[in-house]
Structures are given as structure tokens and as C-alpha cells.
Amino acid sequence: MVKPVHLGILASGSGSNAEAIIKSCENGRLKGKTVVSVLISDNPDAYCLERAIMHNIPAIICSRSGINSREEHDRNIVTELKKWDVELVVLAGYMRLISSYFLQEFPHRVINIHPALLPSFRGMHGYKDAVEYGVKITGITVHFVDDQMDHGPIILQKSLEVVFEDTEETLKERGLKLEHEAFPEAIELYCEDRLEIIGRKVKIKPN
Ligand code: GRF
């Protein structure tokens, strides 16, 4: 039997993506392939911590308060991730940039989900920006993290139609459903060793 890939999830907010991944490990497509070893939040009040606890996943707070630099903060997080034997780091609504130190410690082993079709609408408000711009199609992106924001090689994207009546809230509601499917799908591809990064592109190798 192949050893399951140990995931470490970093999250700052509600944690609906984190919970979708955890449930997929418990009973979905990731069952037997992946285990969530730890969830770490930089936000002591984030609901993602409670979601992790409800599923018996260790939930750890690595707060930024009293810490001088991004790298010092990342050193604390990397120490925790290593303690839990994490192989793949999943940014699930983690609202901070990752330092180059972090990326060196987990080369090609940090992935993020973004609520738009990159390279459109980078930043924190993908759904809101799509509604305000008036695009007819938007979507979600799962990508490897590199040293620029919302920029690394793209693993997969899924599209979403925008209708005239959409608000940020209605679009987000449909978008999150897609995110909850796409993230486990991308993690499964990683676990099956089917992702090959070639420059900016990710080749998905056949099963
Ligand atoms: C998601 O829309 C994700 O794409 C973005 O942050 C949001 C996190 O939502 N990076 P949740 O905390 O997983 O519910």
C-alpha cells in the first residue's frame, strides 16, 4: 500500500475549502491517498480552526503579532509543517504572501486556489472584480505558488458563467462549489504524481 501524502493546510478565514479537502480525505476521491496532518491559521479567530477541530485535525495558530518580518513568521510555520511531516502545502484562503525562504523549503510543493481565471483578477477579490468588470465568463484556478502573487504554473481551471443579476455573493456561492471540487481534484493529480512542471506550464500525465 502506498503511503498517503501528508497535507498541511494554511488558511486565514472561513475554511470552506479546507473542510472540502478534509471531507474528501475522509470519504471522497482523496480517501487513502491523502491525509490532512495539520491546519495552521495566522488568524486566531478564524472559523477554519473550528472546522479542523470538528474533524479531529490538529489546528494550530501561528499569529503574526509580535513578529517582525514575513520570513520570521514563515520560519515558525515551516517548523510546524515539518513537525507534522507535511509534504504538500495547500493554501486554502491564506491571506498572506509566502516568502522565498518558505518556497525553498517546499519547492514545487505549495499550491493555491484563486477565485478567478488567472491571469485575470489577481488579488483578494476575484468574484467582486469579475462582477464589477462585467465579464460573462469567470472561474477558478488551482496553481503552484511561486514568488509572485497569484502567478505560478496553473494546474487546472474551471469556468463559471456570470449573469447580469449576479452580485459578489451570488457568484461566490456558485464559485465556492466549483472550488470545492477543483481543489481535491488537483491534490489527487499531485498524489498520483501526474503533474510535471515545464517552465510556466503544467503537463498532466495520463493515468
Ligand atoms: C476562496 O474564494 C479562495 O479562492 C480564496 O479565498 C477564499 C477562501 O474561502 N483564495 P474559504 O475560507 O475556503 O471558505
PDB file of N, CA, C and O in Angstrom, residues 104-132:
ATOM      1  N   GLN A 104      11.637  27.775  -0.811  1.00  0.00           N
ATOM      2  CA  GLN A 104      12.839  26.926  -0.876  1.00  0.00           C
ATOM      3  C   GLN A 104      12.675  25.671  -0.030  1.00  0.00           C
ATOM      4  O   GLN A 104      13.185  24.603  -0.356  1.00  0.00           O
ATOM      5  N   GLU A 105      11.980  25.804   1.065  1.00  0.00           N
ATOM      6  CA  GLU A 105      11.784  24.656   1.954  1.00  0.00           C
ATOM      7  C   GLU A 105      10.775  23.647   1.369  1.00  0.00           C
ATOM      8  O   GLU A 105      10.827  22.466   1.667  1.00  0.00           O
ATOM      9  N   PHE A 106       9.864  24.155   0.532  1.00  0.00           N
ATOM     10  CA  PHE A 106       8.860  23.277  -0.100  1.00  0.00           C
ATOM     11  C   PHE A 106       8.830  23.529  -1.611  1.00  0.00           C
ATOM     12  O   PHE A 106       7.836  24.009  -2.147  1.00  0.00           O
ATOM     13  N   PRO A 107       9.922  23.211  -2.300  1.00  0.00           N
ATOM     14  CA  PRO A 107       9.969  23.539  -3.730  1.00  0.00           C
ATOM     15  C   PRO A 107       8.917  22.778  -4.528  1.00  0.00           C
ATOM     16  O   PRO A 107       8.817  21.554  -4.414  1.00  0.00           O
ATOM     17  N   HIS A 108       8.117  23.538  -5.312  1.00  0.00           N
ATOM     18  CA  HIS A 108       7.046  22.952  -6.129  1.00  0.00           C
ATOM     19  C   HIS A 108       6.087  22.119  -5.286  1.00  0.00           C
ATOM     20  O   HIS A 108       5.488  21.165  -5.762  1.00  0.00           O
ATOM     21  N   ARG A 109       5.979  22.502  -4.034  1.00  0.00           N
ATOM     22  CA  ARG A 109       5.111  21.726  -3.144  1.00  0.00           C
ATOM     23  C   ARG A 109       4.165  22.641  -2.354  1.00  0.00           C
ATOM     24  O   ARG A 109       3.752  22.313  -1.250  1.00  0.00           O
ATOM     25  N   VAL A 110       3.873  23.809  -2.956  1.00  0.00           N
ATOM     26  CA  VAL A 110       2.876  24.703  -2.364  1.00  0.00           C
ATOM     27  C   VAL A 110       1.866  25.023  -3.459  1.00  0.00           C
ATOM     28  O   VAL A 110       2.242  25.446  -4.556  1.00  0.00           O
ATOM     29  N   ILE A 111       0.565  24.787  -3.171  1.00  0.00           N
ATOM     30  CA  ILE A 111      -0.459  25.101  -4.171  1.00  0.00           C
ATOM     31  C   ILE A 111      -1.513  26.028  -3.560  1.00  0.00           C
ATOM     32  O   ILE A 111      -1.713  26.059  -2.350  1.00  0.00           O
ATOM     33  N   ASN A 112      -2.141  26.781  -4.455  1.00  0.00           N
ATOM     34  CA  ASN A 112      -3.107  27.800  -4.018  1.00  0.00           C
ATOM     35  C   ASN A 112      -4.356  27.709  -4.884  1.00  0.00           C
ATOM     36  O   ASN A 112      -4.297  27.235  -6.021  1.00  0.00           O
ATOM     37  N   ILE A 113      -5.477  28.182  -4.342  1.00  0.00           N
ATOM     38  CA  ILE A 113      -6.677  28.318  -5.169  1.00  0.00           C
ATOM     39  C   ILE A 113      -7.017  29.792  -5.267  1.00  0.00           C
ATOM     40  O   ILE A 113      -6.920  30.535  -4.288  1.00  0.00           O
ATOM     41  N   HIS A 114      -7.400  30.200  -6.484  1.00  0.00           N
ATOM     42  CA  HIS A 114      -7.708  31.608  -6.713  1.00  0.00           C
ATOM     43  C   HIS A 114      -9.107  31.732  -7.329  1.00  0.00           C
ATOM     44  O   HIS A 114      -9.435  30.991  -8.260  1.00  0.00           O
ATOM     45  N   PRO A 115      -9.901  32.693  -6.848  1.00  0.00           N
ATOM     46  CA  PRO A 115     -11.294  32.764  -7.316  1.00  0.00           C
ATOM     47  C   PRO A 115     -11.474  33.560  -8.615  1.00  0.00           C
ATOM     48  O   PRO A 115     -12.342  34.419  -8.709  1.00  0.00           O
ATOM     49  N   ALA A 116     -10.681  33.252  -9.617  1.00  0.00           N
ATOM     50  CA  ALA A 116     -10.836  33.847 -10.957  1.00  0.00           C
ATOM     51  C   ALA A 116      -9.972  33.017 -11.906  1.00  0.00           C
ATOM     52  O   ALA A 116      -9.186  32.163 -11.475  1.00  0.00           O
ATOM     53  N   LEU A 117     -10.159  33.294 -13.196  1.00  0.00           N
ATOM     54  CA  LEU A 117      -9.335  32.612 -14.197  1.00  0.00           C
ATOM     55  C   LEU A 117      -8.053  33.424 -14.367  1.00  0.00           C
ATOM     56  O   LEU A 117      -8.033  34.438 -15.080  1.00  0.00           O
ATOM     57  N   LEU A 118      -6.984  32.997 -13.714  1.00  0.00           N
ATOM     58  CA  LEU A 118      -5.720  33.735 -13.831  1.00  0.00           C
ATOM     59  C   LEU A 118      -5.247  33.701 -15.280  1.00  0.00           C
ATOM     60  O   LEU A 118      -5.470  32.708 -15.973  1.00  0.00           O
ATOM     61  N   PRO A 119      -4.635  34.760 -15.812  1.00  0.00           N
ATOM     62  CA  PRO A 119      -4.124  35.904 -15.058  1.00  0.00           C
ATOM     63  C   PRO A 119      -5.127  37.032 -14.831  1.00  0.00           C
ATOM     64  O   PRO A 119      -4.723  38.123 -14.415  1.00  0.00           O
ATOM     65  N   SER A 120      -6.419  36.802 -15.063  1.00  0.00           N
ATOM     66  CA  SER A 120      -7.393  37.866 -14.765  1.00  0.00           C
ATOM     67  C   SER A 120      -7.641  37.971 -13.258  1.00  0.00           C
ATOM     68  O   SER A 120      -7.630  36.964 -12.557  1.00  0.00           O
ATOM     69  N   PHE A 121      -7.910  39.159 -12.834  1.00  0.00           N
ATOM     70  CA  PHE A 121      -8.413  39.456 -11.491  1.00  0.00           C
ATOM     71  C   PHE A 121      -7.586  38.815 -10.376  1.00  0.00           C
ATOM     72  O   PHE A 121      -8.079  38.062  -9.545  1.00  0.00           O
ATOM     73  N   ARG A 122      -6.283  39.114 -10.432  1.00  0.00           N
ATOM     74  CA  ARG A 122      -5.440  38.712  -9.294  1.00  0.00           C
ATOM     75  C   ARG A 122      -5.868  39.487  -8.053  1.00  0.00           C
ATOM     76  O   ARG A 122      -6.563  40.491  -8.168  1.00  0.00           O
ATOM     77  N   GLY A 123      -5.367  39.062  -6.909  1.00  0.00           N
ATOM     78  CA  GLY A 123      -5.651  39.795  -5.666  1.00  0.00           C
ATOM     79  C   GLY A 123      -6.768  39.152  -4.869  1.00  0.00           C
ATOM     80  O   GLY A 123      -7.191  38.040  -5.131  1.00  0.00           O
ATOM     81  N   MET A 124      -7.263  39.921  -3.920  1.00  0.00           N
ATOM     82  CA  MET A 124      -8.116  39.349  -2.877  1.00  0.00           C
ATOM     83  C   MET A 124      -9.584  39.212  -3.270  1.00  0.00           C
ATOM     84  O   MET A 124     -10.351  38.572  -2.568  1.00  0.00           O
ATOM     85  N   HIS A 125     -10.024  39.885  -4.367  1.00  0.00           N
ATOM     86  CA  HIS A 125     -11.483  39.987  -4.590  1.00  0.00           C
ATOM     87  C   HIS A 125     -11.891  39.496  -5.973  1.00  0.00           C
ATOM     88  O   HIS A 125     -12.571  40.214  -6.715  1.00  0.00           O
ATOM     89  N   GLY A 126     -11.480  38.296  -6.315  1.00  0.00           N
ATOM     90  CA  GLY A 126     -11.733  37.769  -7.656  1.00  0.00           C
ATOM     91  C   GLY A 126     -13.194  37.821  -8.072  1.00  0.00           C
ATOM     92  O   GLY A 126     -13.513  38.245  -9.188  1.00  0.00           O
ATOM     93  N   TYR A 127     -14.103  37.396  -7.204  1.00  0.00           N
ATOM     94  CA  TYR A 127     -15.524  37.362  -7.582  1.00  0.00           C
ATOM     95  C   TYR A 127     -16.078  38.789  -7.739  1.00  0.00           C
ATOM     96  O   TYR A 127     -16.769  39.103  -8.710  1.00  0.00           O
ATOM     97  N   LYS A 128     -15.754  39.638  -6.804  1.00  0.00           N
ATOM     98  CA  LYS A 128     -16.232  41.033  -6.847  1.00  0.00           C
ATOM     99  C   LYS A 128     -15.694  41.722  -8.105  1.00  0.00           C
ATOM    100  O   LYS A 128     -16.438  42.393  -8.835  1.00  0.00           O
ATOM    101  N   ASP A 129     -14.418  41.525  -8.383  1.00  0.00           N
ATOM    102  CA  ASP A 129     -13.806  42.194  -9.541  1.00  0.00           C
ATOM    103  C   ASP A 129     -14.441  41.713 -10.840  1.00  0.00           C
ATOM    104  O   ASP A 129     -14.639  42.488 -11.768  1.00  0.00           O
ATOM    105  N   ALA A 130     -14.770  40.423 -10.899  1.00  0.00           N
ATOM    106  CA  ALA A 130     -15.385  39.876 -12.122  1.00  0.00           C
ATOM    107  C   ALA A 130     -16.774  40.487 -12.330  1.00  0.00           C
ATOM    108  O   ALA A 130     -17.124  40.884 -13.448  1.00  0.00           O
ATOM    109  N   VAL A 131     -17.559  40.584 -11.256  1.00  0.00           N
ATOM    110  CA  VAL A 131     -18.903  41.180 -11.366  1.00  0.00           C
ATOM    111  C   VAL A 131     -18.781  42.644 -11.796  1.00  0.00           C
ATOM    112  O   VAL A 131     -19.453  43.100 -12.727  1.00  0.00           O
ATOM    113  N   GLU A 132     -17.890  43.382 -11.166  1.00  0.00           N
ATOM    114  CA  GLU A 132     -17.789  44.817 -11.457  1.00  0.00           C
ATOM    115  C   GLU A 132     -17.267  45.080 -12.873  1.00  0.00           C
ATOM    116  O   GLU A 132     -17.657  46.037 -13.521  1.00  0.00           O
TER     117      GLU A 132
END
